[in-house]
Short mmCIF file of C-alpha atoms in Angstrom, two decimals:
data_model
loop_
_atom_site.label_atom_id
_atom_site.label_comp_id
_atom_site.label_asym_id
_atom_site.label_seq_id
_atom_site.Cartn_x
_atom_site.Cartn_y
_atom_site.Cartn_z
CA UNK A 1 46.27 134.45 112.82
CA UNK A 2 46.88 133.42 109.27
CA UNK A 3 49.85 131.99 108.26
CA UNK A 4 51.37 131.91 104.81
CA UNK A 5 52.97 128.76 103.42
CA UNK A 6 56.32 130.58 102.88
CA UNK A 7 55.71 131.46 106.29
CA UNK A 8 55.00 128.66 108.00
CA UNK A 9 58.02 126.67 106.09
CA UNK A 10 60.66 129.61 107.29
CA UNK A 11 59.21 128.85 110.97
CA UNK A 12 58.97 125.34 111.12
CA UNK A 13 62.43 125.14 108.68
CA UNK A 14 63.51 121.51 109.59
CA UNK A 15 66.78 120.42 111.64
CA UNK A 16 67.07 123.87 113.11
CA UNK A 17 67.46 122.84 116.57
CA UNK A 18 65.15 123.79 119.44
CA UNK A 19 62.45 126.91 118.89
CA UNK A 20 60.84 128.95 120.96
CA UNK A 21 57.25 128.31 121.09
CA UNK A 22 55.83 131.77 120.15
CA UNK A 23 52.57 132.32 118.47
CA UNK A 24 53.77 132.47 115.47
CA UNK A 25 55.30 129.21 115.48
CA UNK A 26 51.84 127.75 116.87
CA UNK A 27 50.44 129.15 113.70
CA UNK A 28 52.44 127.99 111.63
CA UNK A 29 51.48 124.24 113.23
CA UNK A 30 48.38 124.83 112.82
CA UNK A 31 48.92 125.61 109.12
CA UNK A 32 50.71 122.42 109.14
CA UNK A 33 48.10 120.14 109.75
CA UNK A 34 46.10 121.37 107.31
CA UNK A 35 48.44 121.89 104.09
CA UNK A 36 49.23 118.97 102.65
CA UNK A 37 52.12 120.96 100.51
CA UNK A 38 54.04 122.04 103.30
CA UNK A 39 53.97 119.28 105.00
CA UNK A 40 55.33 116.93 101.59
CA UNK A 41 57.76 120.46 101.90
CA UNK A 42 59.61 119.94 105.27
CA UNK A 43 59.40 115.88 104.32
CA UNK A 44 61.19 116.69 100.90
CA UNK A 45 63.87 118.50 102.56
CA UNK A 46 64.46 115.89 105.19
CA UNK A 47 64.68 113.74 102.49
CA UNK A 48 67.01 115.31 100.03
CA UNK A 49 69.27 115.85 103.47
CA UNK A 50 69.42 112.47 104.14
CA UNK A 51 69.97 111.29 100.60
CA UNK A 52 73.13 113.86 100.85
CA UNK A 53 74.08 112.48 104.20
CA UNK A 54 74.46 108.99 102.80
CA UNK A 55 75.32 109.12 99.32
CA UNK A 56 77.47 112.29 99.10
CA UNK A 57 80.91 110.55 98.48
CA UNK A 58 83.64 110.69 101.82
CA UNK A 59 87.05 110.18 100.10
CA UNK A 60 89.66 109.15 102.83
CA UNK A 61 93.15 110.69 103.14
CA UNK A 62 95.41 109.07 101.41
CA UNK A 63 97.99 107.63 103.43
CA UNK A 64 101.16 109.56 102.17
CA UNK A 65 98.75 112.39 103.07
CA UNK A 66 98.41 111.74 106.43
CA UNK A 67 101.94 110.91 107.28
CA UNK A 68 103.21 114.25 105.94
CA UNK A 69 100.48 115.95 108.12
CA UNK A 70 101.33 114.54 111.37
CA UNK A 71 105.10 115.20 110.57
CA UNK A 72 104.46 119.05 110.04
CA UNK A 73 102.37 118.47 113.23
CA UNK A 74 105.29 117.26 115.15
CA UNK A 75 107.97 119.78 113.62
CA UNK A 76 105.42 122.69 114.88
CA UNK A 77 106.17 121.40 118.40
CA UNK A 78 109.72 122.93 118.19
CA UNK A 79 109.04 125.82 116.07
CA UNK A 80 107.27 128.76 117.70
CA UNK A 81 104.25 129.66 116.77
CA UNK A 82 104.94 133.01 115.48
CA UNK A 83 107.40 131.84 113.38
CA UNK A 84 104.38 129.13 111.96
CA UNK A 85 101.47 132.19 111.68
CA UNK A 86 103.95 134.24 109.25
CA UNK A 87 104.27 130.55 107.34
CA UNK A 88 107.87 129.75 107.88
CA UNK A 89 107.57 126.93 109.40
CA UNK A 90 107.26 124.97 105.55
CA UNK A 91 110.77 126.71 104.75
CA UNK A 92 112.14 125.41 107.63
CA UNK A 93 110.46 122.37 107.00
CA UNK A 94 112.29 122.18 103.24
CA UNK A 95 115.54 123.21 105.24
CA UNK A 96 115.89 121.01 107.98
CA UNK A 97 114.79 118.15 105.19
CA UNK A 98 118.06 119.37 103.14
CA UNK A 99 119.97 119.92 105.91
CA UNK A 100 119.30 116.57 107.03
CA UNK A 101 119.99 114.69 103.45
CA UNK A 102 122.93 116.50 103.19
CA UNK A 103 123.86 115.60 107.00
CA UNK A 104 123.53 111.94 106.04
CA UNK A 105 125.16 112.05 102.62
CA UNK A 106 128.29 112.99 104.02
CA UNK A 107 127.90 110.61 107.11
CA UNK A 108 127.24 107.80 104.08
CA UNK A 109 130.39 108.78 101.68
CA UNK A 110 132.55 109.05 104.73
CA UNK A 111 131.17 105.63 105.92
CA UNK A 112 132.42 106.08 109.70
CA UNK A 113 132.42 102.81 111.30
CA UNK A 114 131.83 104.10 114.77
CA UNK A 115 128.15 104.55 116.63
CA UNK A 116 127.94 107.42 118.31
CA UNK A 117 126.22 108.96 115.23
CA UNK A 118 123.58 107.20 115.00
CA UNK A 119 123.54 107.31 118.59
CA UNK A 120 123.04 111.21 118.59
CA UNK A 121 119.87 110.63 115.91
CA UNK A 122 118.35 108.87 118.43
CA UNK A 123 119.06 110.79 121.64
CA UNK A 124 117.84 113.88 119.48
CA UNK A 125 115.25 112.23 118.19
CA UNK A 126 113.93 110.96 121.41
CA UNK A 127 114.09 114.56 122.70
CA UNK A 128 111.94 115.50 119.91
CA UNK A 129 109.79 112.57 120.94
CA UNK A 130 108.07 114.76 123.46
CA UNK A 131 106.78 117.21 120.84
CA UNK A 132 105.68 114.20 117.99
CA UNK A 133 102.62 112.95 117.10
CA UNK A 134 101.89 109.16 116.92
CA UNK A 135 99.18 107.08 118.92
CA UNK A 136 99.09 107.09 122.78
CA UNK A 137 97.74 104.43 124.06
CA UNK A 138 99.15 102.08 126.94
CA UNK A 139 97.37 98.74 125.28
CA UNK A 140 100.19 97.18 123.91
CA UNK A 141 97.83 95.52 121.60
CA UNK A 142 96.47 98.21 120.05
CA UNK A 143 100.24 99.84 119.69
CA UNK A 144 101.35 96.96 118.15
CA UNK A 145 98.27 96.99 115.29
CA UNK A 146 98.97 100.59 114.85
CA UNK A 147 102.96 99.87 114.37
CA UNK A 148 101.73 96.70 112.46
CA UNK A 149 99.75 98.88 109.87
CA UNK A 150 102.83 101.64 109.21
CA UNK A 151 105.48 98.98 109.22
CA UNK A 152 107.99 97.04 106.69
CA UNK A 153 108.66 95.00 109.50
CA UNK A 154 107.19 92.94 112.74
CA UNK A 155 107.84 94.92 115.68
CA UNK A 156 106.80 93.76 119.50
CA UNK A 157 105.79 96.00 122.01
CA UNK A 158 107.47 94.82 125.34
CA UNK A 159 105.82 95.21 128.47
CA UNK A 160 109.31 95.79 130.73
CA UNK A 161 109.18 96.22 134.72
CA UNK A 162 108.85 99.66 136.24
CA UNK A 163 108.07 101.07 132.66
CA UNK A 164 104.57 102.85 132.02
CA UNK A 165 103.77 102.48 127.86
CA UNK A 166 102.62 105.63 126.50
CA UNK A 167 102.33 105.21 122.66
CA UNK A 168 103.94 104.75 119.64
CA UNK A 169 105.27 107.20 116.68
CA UNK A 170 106.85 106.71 113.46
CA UNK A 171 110.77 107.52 112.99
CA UNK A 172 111.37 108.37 109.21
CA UNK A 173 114.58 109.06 108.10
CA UNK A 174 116.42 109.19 104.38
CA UNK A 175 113.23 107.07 103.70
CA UNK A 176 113.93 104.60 105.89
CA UNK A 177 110.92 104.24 108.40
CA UNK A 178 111.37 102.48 112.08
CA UNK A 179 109.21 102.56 114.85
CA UNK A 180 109.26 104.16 118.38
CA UNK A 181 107.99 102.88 121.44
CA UNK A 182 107.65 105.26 124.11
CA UNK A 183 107.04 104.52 127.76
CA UNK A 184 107.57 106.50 130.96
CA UNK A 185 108.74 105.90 134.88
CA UNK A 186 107.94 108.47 137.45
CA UNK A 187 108.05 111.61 135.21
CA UNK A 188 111.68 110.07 132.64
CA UNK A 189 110.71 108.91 129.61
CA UNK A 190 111.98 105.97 127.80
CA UNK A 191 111.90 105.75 123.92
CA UNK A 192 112.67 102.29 122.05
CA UNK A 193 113.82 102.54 118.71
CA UNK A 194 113.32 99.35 116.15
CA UNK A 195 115.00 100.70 112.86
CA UNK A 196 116.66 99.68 109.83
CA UNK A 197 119.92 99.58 109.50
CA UNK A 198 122.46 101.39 107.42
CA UNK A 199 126.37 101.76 106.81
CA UNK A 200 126.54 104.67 109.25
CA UNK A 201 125.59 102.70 111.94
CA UNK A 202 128.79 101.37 112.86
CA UNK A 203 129.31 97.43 111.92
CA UNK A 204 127.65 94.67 112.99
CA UNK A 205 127.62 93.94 116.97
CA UNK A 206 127.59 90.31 118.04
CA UNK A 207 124.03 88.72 118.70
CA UNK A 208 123.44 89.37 122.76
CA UNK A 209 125.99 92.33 122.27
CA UNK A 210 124.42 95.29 124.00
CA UNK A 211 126.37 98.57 122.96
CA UNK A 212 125.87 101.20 125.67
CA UNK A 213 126.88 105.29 124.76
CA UNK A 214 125.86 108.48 126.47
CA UNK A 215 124.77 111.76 124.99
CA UNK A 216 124.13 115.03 126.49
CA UNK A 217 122.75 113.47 129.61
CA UNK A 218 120.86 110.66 127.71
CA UNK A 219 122.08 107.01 128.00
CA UNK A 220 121.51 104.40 124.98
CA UNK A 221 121.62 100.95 125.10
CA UNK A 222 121.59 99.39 121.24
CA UNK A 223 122.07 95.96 119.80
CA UNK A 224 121.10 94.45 116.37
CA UNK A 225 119.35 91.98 114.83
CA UNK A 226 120.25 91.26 110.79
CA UNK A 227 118.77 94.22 109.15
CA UNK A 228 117.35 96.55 111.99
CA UNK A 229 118.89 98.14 114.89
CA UNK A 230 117.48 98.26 118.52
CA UNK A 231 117.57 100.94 121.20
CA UNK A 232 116.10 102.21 124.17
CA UNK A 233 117.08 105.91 124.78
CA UNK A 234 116.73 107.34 127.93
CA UNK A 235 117.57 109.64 130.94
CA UNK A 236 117.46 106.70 133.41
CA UNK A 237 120.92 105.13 135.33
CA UNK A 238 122.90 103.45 132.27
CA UNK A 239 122.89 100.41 134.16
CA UNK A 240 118.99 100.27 134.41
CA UNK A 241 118.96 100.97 130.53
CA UNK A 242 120.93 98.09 129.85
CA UNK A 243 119.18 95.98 132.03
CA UNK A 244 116.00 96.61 130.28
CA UNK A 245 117.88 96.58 127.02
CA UNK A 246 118.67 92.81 128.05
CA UNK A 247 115.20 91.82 128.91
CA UNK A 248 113.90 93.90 126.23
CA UNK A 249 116.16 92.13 123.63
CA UNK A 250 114.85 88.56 125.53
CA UNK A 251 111.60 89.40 124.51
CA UNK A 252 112.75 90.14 120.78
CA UNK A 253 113.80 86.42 120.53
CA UNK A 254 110.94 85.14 122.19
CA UNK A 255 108.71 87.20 119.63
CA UNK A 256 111.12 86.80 117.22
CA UNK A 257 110.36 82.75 117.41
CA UNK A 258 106.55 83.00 117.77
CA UNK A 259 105.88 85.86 114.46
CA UNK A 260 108.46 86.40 112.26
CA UNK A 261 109.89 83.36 110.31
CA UNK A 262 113.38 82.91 111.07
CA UNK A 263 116.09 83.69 108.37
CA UNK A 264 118.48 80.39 107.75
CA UNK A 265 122.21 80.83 108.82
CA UNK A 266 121.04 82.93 111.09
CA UNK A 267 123.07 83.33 114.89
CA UNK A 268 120.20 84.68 116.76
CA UNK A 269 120.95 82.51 120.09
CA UNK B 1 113.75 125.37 137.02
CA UNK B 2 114.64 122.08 135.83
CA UNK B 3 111.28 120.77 137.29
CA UNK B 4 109.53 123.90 135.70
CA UNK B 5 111.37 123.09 132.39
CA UNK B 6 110.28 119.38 132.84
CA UNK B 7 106.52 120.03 133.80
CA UNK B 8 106.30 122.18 130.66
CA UNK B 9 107.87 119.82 128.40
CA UNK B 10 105.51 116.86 129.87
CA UNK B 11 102.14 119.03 129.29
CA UNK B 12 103.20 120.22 125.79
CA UNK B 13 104.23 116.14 124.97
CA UNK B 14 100.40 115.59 126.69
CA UNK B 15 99.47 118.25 124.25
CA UNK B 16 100.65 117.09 121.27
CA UNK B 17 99.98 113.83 122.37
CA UNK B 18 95.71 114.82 122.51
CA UNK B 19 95.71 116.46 119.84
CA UNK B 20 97.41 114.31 117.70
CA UNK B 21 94.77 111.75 119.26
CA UNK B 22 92.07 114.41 118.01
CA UNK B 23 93.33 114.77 114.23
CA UNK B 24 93.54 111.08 113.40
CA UNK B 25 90.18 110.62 115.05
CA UNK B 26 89.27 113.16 112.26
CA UNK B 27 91.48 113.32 109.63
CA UNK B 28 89.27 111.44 107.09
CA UNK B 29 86.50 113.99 107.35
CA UNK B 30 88.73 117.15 107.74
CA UNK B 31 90.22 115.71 104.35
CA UNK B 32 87.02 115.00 102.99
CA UNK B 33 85.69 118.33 103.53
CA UNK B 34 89.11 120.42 102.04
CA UNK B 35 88.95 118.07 98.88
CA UNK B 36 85.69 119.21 98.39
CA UNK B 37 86.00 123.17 99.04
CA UNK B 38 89.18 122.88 97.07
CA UNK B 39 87.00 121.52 93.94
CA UNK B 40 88.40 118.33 94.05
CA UNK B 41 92.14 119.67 93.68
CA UNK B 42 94.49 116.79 96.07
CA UNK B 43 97.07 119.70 96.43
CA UNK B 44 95.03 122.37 97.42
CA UNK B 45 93.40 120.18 99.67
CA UNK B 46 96.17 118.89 101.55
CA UNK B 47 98.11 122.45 101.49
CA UNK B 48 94.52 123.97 102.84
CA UNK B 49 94.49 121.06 105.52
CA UNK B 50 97.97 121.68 106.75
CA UNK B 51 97.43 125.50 107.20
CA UNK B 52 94.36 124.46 108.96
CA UNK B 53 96.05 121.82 111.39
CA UNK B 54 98.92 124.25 112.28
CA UNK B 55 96.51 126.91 113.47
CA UNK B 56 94.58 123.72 115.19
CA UNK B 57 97.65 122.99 116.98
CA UNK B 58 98.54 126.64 117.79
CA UNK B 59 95.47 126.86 119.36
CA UNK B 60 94.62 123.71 121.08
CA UNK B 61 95.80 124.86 124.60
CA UNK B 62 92.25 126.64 123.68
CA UNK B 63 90.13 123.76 123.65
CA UNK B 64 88.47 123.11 126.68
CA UNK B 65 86.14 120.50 126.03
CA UNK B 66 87.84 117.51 124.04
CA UNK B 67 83.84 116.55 122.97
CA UNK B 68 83.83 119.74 121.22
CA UNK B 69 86.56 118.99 119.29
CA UNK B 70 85.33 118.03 115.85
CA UNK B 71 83.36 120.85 115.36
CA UNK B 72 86.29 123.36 116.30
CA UNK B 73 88.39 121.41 113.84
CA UNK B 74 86.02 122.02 111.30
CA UNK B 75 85.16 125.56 112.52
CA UNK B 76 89.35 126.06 112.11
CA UNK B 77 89.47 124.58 108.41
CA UNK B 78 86.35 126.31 107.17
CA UNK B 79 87.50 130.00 108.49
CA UNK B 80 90.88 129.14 106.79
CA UNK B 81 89.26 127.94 103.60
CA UNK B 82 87.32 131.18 103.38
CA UNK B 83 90.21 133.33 105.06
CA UNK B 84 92.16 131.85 101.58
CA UNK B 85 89.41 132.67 99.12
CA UNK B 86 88.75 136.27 100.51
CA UNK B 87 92.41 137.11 100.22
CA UNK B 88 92.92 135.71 97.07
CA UNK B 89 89.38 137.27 95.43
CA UNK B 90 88.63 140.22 97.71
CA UNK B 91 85.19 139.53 97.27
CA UNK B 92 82.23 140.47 99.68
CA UNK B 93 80.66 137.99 102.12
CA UNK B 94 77.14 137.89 100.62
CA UNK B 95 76.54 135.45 97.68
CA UNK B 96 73.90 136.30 95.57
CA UNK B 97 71.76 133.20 97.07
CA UNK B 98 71.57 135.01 100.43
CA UNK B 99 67.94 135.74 100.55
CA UNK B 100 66.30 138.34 103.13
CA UNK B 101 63.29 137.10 105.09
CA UNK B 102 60.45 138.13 102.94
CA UNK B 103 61.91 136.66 99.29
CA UNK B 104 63.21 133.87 102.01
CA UNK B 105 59.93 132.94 102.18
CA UNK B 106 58.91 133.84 98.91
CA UNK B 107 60.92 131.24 97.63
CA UNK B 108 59.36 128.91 99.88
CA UNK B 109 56.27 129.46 99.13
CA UNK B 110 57.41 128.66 95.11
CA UNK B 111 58.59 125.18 96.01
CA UNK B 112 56.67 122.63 94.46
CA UNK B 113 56.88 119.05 95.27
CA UNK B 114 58.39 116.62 93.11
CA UNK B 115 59.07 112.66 92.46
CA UNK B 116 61.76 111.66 94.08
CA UNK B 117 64.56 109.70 91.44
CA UNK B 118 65.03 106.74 93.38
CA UNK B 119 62.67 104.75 91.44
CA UNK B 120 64.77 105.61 88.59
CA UNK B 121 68.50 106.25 89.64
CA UNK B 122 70.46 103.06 90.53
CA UNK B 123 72.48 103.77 94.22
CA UNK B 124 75.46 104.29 91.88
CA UNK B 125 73.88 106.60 89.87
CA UNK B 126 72.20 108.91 92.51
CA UNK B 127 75.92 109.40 94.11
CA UNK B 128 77.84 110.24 90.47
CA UNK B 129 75.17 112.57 90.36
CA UNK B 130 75.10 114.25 94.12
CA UNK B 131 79.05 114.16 93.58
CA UNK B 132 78.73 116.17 90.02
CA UNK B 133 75.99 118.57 92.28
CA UNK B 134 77.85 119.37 94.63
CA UNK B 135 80.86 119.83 92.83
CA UNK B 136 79.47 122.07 90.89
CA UNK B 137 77.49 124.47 93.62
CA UNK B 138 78.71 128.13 94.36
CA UNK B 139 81.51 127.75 97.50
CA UNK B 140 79.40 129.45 100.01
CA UNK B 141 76.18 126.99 99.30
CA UNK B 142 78.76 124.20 98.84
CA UNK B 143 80.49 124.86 102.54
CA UNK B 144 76.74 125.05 104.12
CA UNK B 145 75.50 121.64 102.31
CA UNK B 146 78.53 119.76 102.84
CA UNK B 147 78.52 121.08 106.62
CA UNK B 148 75.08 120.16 107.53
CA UNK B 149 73.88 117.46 105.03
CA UNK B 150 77.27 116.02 104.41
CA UNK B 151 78.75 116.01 107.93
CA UNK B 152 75.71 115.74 110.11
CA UNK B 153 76.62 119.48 111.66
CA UNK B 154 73.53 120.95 113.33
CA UNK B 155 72.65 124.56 111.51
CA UNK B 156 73.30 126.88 114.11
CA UNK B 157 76.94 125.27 114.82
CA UNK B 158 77.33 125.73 110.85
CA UNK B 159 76.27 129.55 111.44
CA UNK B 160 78.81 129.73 114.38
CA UNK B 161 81.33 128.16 112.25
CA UNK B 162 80.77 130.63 109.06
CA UNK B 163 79.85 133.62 110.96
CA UNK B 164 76.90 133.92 109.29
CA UNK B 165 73.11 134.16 110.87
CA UNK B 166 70.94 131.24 110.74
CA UNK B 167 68.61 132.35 108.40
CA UNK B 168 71.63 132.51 106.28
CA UNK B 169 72.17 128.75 106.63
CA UNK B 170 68.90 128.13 106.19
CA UNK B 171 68.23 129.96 102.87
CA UNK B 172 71.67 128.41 101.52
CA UNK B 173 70.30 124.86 102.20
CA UNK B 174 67.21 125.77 100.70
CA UNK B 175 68.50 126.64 97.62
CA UNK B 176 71.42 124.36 97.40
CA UNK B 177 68.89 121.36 98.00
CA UNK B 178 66.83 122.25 95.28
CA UNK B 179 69.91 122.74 92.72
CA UNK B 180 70.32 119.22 94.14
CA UNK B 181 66.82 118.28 93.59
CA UNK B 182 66.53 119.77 89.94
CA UNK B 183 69.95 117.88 88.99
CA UNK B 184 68.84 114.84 90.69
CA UNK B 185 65.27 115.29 88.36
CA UNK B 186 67.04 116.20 85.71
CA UNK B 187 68.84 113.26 85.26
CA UNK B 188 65.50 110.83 86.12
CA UNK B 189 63.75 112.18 83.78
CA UNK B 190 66.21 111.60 80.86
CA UNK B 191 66.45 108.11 82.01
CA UNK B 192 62.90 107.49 81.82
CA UNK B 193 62.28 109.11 78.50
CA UNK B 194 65.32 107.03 77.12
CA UNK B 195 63.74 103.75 78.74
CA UNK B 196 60.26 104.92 76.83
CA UNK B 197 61.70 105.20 73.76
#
């Protein structure tokens, strides 16, 4: 059987995954041997595919890029999925983002000194939490790098009794970004919240304070550091919360004193 | 119900969870790939890359094998790509590089072998100039090329993934690599008659 070179190039075509060993392909082998063209053929496309491979430039996603992603990614959790094939889900997207800046604006210019509203963002927010995206991992170390890497601030990861860590997310908010630290304990999931503070918070608590408020079912237990507001948010017995709230807020200090450098003036004991 | 409620809640947090897990794993490439369909355009490319992850994440109940999940991703942002650019142009499938067997081969049989322009092109140089190629291929040779040479996709995955046969792939390879090639020359030869002179 003779085989052209076209042929014989077409058959023995390079990275096409396994053949079937049919005549024709023997042929075209056979051809192969002896023409020095094809063979400097199938060598010059392996070689042009390999100078592609490692030369073609791989841009990386920019950063602001990614974060919007993985927030449309966790606002498609509570949208349903029809609504997202027809495209709505960017309007609603644009709307809750309004709705939400207008929320707060009027929060801000009637500066209410009492919690419970910030309280609510985080009860709702820790619903949410079961739809978001983040990283899950139960390595505290590599949830603290990841928090480390998206953060304005120092936050720990705590390892607290009875409490399974799941992950981390990101809690953005009037452009104010905090972290989340989820964990879980037979099937109830506990979120805590590291965030900066604003006027709507309600004023300052006293260092060791640990404010405690329920929500639709969900207990939170907050206190404050200067400049960032803690809070686990959860379904479990109040008193557990602030229990773990306690230890939890321990542990700040502790990691507190061994990464950040303390403020002066500061009444952290 | 409650437990119902909760058991559904937990395996759509696992969910997202996964494939949230999946996408970061990925998101450099999937990136990558839209910037480069979308002719270098940042918006298009993230706008094309959020259409794409919304249908990933509609569908990811779908995914049954977590190893298979790059390619899926990319099979997802490709179809949307192309979904985009048939709506918006209405144009037909084949490209006019889509070659039957017989002129397939035909073409083969024309290739002739040349020097390759490493001996000429600094590292630098050779990936301005792959970059400039490859931006300025047709889409359908670009999306095969960038597939299989770029991102290491084995050719019959890339015909899965376009819906196209492999013979298809292969002839788009064929004569994307040798725009390539004659771009490649092009330029080595300039820089050799300018280092003559």
């Amino acid at each position: 059987m003779t085989t052209s070179c076209g042929k014989a190039r077409r058959l023995l075509w390079p990275d096409a995954g396994p053949r079937a060993v049919t005549g024709e392909v023997e042929a075209a082998e056979q051809h192969l041997a002896r023409c020095e063209e094809c063979r400097a053929f199938l060598e010059e496309m392996r070689h042009l595919a390999g100078l592609t491979h490692h030369l073609a430039p791989r841009p990386q996603a920019p950063r602001a890029v990614k974060d919007r992603l993985f927030e449309t990614v966790a606002l498609a959790g509570t949208v349903s999925s029809g609504l997202r094939q027809r495209g709505i889900v960017r309007w609603l997207a644009v709307a809750a983002v309004i709705a939400l800046a207008t929320g707060l604006t009027l929060v801000w210019r009637a500066q209410r000194a009492t919690a419970p509203d910030l309280m609510t963002v985080f009860v709702d927010d820790h619903v949410r939490a079961t739809r978001g995206a983040g990283i899950a991992s139960s390595d505290s170390g590599v949830v603290v790098r990841w928090l480390t890497s998206r953060l304005p601030f120092a936050m720990d990861v705590p390892r607290l009794p009875n409490l399974e860590l799941r992950g981390a997310r990101l809690w953005i908010m009037d452009g104010r970004r905090g972290g989340v630290v989820e964990y879980s304990t037979h099937g109830r999931s506990v979120s805590y919240f590291v965030v900066p503070s604003w006027p709507a918070a309600g004023p300052p608590s006293r260092p060791g304070d640990v404010h405690l408020t329920s929500h639709e079912g969900y207990h939170v237990a907050a206190w404050q550091e200067p400049g960032l507001i803690h809070a686990l948010v959860g379904d479990l017995p109040e008193a557990t919360l602030a229990e773990l709230a306690r230890l939890c807020m321990a542990k700040m200090m502790a990691f507190l004193d061994e990464s950040r450098p303390r403020p002066t003036g500061r009444g952290s004991s | 119900m409650r437990q119902i409620r909760q058991a559904y809640h937990e395996s759509r947090s696992a969910g997202s969870r996964a494939f949230a897990e999946l996408l970061s794993e990925h998101v450099d490439a999937l990136f990558g790939t839209a910037l480069r369909l979308c002719g270098g355009n940042l918006a298009d490319a993230e706008d094309l890359l959020q259409d794409a992850t919304l249908r990933a994440f509609d569908g990811f109940a779908s995914l049954r094998e977590r190893t298979a999940g790059r390619a899926w991703l990319f099979t997802i942002l490709m179809r949307t790509h192309f979904n985009r650019v048939r709506a918006s142009r209405r144009r037909g499938e084949i490209v006019s590089s889509d070659l039957d067997q017989a002129a397939f081969e035909e073409a083969l049989e024309n290739w002739r072998p040349s020097a390759t322009p490493e001996d000429v092109l600094s590292e630098r140089e050779l990936t301005e100039r792959i970059a400039e190629a490859l931006a300025a291929l047709d889409p359908a040779l670009l999306a095969v090329v960038h597939m299989v040479d770029v991102e290491g996709f084995p050719q019959r995955d890339v015909a899965k993934m376009l819906e196209i046969p492999e013979g298809t792939v292969a002839s788009r390879l064929f004569r994307a690599r040798g725009i390539l090639r004659d771009r490649l020359a092009g330029t080595a030869r300039e820089l050799r008659l300018r280092r003559q002179l």
